[in-house]
CSV table of C-alpha atoms in Angstrom, one decimal:
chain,number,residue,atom,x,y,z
A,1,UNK,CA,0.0,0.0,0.0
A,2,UNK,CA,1.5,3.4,-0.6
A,3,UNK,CA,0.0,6.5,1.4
A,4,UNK,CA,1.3,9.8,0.5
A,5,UNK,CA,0.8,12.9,3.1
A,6,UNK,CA,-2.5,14.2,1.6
A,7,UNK,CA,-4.9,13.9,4.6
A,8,UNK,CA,-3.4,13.5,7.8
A,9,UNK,CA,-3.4,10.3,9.8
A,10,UNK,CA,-7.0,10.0,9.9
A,11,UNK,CA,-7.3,9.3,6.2
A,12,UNK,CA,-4.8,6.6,6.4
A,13,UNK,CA,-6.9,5.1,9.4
A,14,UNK,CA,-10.1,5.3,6.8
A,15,UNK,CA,-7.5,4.1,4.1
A,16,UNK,CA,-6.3,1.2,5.8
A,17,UNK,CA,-10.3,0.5,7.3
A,18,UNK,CA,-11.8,0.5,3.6
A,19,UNK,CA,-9.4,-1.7,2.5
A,20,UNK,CA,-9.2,-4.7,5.3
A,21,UNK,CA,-12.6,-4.0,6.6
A,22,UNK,CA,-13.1,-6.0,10.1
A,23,UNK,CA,-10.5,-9.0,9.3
A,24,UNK,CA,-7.9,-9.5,11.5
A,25,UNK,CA,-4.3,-8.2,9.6
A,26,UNK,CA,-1.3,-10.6,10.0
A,27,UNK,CA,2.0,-8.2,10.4
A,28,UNK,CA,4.6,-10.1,8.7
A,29,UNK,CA,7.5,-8.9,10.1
A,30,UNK,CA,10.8,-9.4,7.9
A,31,UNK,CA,14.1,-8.3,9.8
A,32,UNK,CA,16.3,-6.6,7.5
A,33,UNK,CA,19.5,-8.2,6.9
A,34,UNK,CA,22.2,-6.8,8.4
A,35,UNK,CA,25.5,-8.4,8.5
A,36,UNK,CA,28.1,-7.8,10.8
A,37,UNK,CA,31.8,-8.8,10.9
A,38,UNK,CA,33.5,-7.9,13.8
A,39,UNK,CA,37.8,-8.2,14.7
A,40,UNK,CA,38.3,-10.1,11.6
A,41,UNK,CA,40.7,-10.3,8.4
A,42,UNK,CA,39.3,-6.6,6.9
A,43,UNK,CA,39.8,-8.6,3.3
A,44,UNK,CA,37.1,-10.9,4.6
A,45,UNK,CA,34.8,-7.8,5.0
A,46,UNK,CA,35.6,-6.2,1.7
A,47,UNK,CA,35.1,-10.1,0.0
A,48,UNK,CA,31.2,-10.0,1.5
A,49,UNK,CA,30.8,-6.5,0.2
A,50,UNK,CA,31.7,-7.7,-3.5
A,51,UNK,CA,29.7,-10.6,-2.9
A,52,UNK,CA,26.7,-9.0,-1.7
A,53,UNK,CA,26.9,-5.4,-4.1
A,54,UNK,CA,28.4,-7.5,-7.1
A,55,UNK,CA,30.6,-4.7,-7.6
A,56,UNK,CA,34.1,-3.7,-6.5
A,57,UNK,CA,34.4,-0.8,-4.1
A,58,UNK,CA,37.3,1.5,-2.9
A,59,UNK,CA,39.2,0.2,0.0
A,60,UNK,CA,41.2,2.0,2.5
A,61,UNK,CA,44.2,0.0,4.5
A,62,UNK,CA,45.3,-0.2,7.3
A,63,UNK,CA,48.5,2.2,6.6
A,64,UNK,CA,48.7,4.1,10.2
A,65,UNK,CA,50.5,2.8,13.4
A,66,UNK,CA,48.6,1.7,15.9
A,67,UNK,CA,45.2,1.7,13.0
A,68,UNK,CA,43.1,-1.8,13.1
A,69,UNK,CA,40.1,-3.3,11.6
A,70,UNK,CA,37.3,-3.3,14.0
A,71,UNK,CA,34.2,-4.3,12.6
A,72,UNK,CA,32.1,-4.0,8.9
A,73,UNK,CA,28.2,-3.8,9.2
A,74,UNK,CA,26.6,-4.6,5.8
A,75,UNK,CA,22.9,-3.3,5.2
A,76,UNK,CA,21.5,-5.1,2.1
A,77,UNK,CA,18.3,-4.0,2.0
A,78,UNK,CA,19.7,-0.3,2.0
A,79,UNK,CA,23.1,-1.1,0.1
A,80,UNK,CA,25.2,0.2,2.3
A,81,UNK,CA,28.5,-0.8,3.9
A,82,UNK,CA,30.1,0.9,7.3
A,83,UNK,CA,33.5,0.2,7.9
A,84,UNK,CA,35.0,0.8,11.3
A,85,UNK,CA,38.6,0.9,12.6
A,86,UNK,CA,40.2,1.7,15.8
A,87,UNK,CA,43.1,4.7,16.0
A,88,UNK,CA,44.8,6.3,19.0
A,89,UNK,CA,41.4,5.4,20.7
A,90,UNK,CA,39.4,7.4,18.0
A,91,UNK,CA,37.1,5.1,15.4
A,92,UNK,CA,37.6,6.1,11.9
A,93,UNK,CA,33.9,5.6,9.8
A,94,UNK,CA,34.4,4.7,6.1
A,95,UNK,CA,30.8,4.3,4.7
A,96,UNK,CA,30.2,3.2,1.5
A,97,UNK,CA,26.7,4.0,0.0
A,98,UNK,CA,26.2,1.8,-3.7
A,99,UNK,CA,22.3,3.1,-4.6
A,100,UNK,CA,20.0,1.1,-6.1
A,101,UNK,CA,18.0,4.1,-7.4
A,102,UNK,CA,18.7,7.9,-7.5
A,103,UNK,CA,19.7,8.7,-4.1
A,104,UNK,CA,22.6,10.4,-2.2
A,105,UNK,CA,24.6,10.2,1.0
A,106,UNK,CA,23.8,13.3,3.4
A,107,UNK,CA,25.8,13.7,6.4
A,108,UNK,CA,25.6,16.6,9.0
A,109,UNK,CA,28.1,17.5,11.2
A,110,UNK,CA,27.6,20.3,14.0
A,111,UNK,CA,30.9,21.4,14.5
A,112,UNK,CA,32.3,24.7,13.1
A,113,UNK,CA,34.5,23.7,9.6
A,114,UNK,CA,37.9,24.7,10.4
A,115,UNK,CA,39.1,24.3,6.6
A,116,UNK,CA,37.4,23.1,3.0
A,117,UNK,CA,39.4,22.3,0.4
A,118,UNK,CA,39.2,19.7,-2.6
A,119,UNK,CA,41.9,17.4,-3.6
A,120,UNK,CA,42.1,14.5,-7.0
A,121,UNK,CA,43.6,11.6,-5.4
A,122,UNK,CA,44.6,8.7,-7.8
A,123,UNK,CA,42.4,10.9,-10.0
A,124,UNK,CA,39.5,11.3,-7.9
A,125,UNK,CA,38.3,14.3,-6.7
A,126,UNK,CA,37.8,14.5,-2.9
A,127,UNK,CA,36.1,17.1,-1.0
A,128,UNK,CA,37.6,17.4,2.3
A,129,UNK,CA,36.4,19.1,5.6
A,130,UNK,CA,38.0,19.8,8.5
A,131,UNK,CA,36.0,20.4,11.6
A,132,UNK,CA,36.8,22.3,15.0
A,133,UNK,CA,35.9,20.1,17.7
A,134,UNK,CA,35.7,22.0,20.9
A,135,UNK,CA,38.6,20.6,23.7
A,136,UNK,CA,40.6,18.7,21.4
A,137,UNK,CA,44.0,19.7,19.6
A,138,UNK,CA,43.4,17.7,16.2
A,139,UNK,CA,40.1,18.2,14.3
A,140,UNK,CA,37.6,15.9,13.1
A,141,UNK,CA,38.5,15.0,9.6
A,142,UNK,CA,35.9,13.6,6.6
A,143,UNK,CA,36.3,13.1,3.3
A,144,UNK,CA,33.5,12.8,0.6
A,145,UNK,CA,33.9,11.6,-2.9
A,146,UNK,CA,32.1,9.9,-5.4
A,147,UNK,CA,33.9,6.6,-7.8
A,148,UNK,CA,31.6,5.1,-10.8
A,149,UNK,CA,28.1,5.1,-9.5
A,150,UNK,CA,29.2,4.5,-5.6
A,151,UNK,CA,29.6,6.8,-3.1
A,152,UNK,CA,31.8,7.1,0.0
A,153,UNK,CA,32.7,9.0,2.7
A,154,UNK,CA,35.7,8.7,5.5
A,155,UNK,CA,35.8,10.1,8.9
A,156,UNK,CA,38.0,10.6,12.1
A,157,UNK,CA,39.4,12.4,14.6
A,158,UNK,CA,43.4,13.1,13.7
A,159,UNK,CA,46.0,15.0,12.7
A,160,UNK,CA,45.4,16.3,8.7
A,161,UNK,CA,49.0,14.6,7.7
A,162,UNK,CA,47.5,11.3,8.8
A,163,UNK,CA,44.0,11.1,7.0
A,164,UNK,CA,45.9,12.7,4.0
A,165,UNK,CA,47.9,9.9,4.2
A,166,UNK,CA,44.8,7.2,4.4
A,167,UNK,CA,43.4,8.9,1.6
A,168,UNK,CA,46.7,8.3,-0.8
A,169,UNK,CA,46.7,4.8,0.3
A,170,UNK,CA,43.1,3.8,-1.0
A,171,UNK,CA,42.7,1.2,-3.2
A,172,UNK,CA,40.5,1.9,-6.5
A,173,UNK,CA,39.4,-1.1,-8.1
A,174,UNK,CA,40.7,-1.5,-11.7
């Protein structure tokens, strides 16, 4: 059934009423499927994004000391991938959205930007914000950029030089 706003609640009640009448409605509850693959081989992760998306994506690597794989949680149902690793007890976020349909990635950050710039890596262009986060010496760095028809977006707290350096060290699929 598809309801648009016209009407309020109570013409969806009267929708939903004209339509089922006095039967009782079964709710037939599907789960979406999520997977999740936590403190294991991050090749293993990228290997069930392929798999699920039938596509390659844009990797990052493990290329900072004391950076590690934490988890990968893998939305089908909304094609989307979040990748997670630990640094200097910080989590860096690298989500990767591969729409199904006409859509986009929208992420909102409330801290003040500190510095915008754009920047082609391995031929990409990259728009790059640095946010001010109150209390802390290093800012919160993100990175958006778009590759074929996928789009993906890295985040963490750090020094500039070291998320520069994780964004030189992606891997674009051939």
């Amino acid at each position: 059934m598809g309801i648009t706003s016209m009407g309020g609640p109570e013409r969806v009640v009267r929708m939903v009423r004209q339509a089922v009448g006095d039967r009782e409605v079964e709710k037939n509850s599907t789960s979406r499927k999520i997977k999740t693959i936590a403190s294991e081989d991050e090749e293993k992760a990228y290997q069930e994004i392929r798999d699920t998306f039938d596509t390659d994506v844009v990797k990052t690597l493990v290329c900072l000391p004391d950076m590690k794989f934490d988890t990968m949680n893998l939305d089908e149902s909304k094609q989307v991938a979040e990748i997670y690793y630990s640094y200097n007890d910080e989590t860096i976020g690298y989500i990767i959205n591969v729409p199904y349909r006409d859509s986009s990635l929208g992420v909102d950050f409330e801290d003040p930007i500190e510095k915008k710039y754009s920047k082609e890596i391995h031929g990409c262009k990259m728009n790059i914000t640095l946010y001010k986060i109150e209390d802390s010496k290093v800012p919160k760095c993100v990175a958006k950029f778009k590759y074929g028809s996928i789009e993906y977006l890295l985040m963490g707290t750090m020094d500039e030089q070291d998320f520069e350096k994780i964004l030189k060290n992606l891997v674009f699929p051939k």
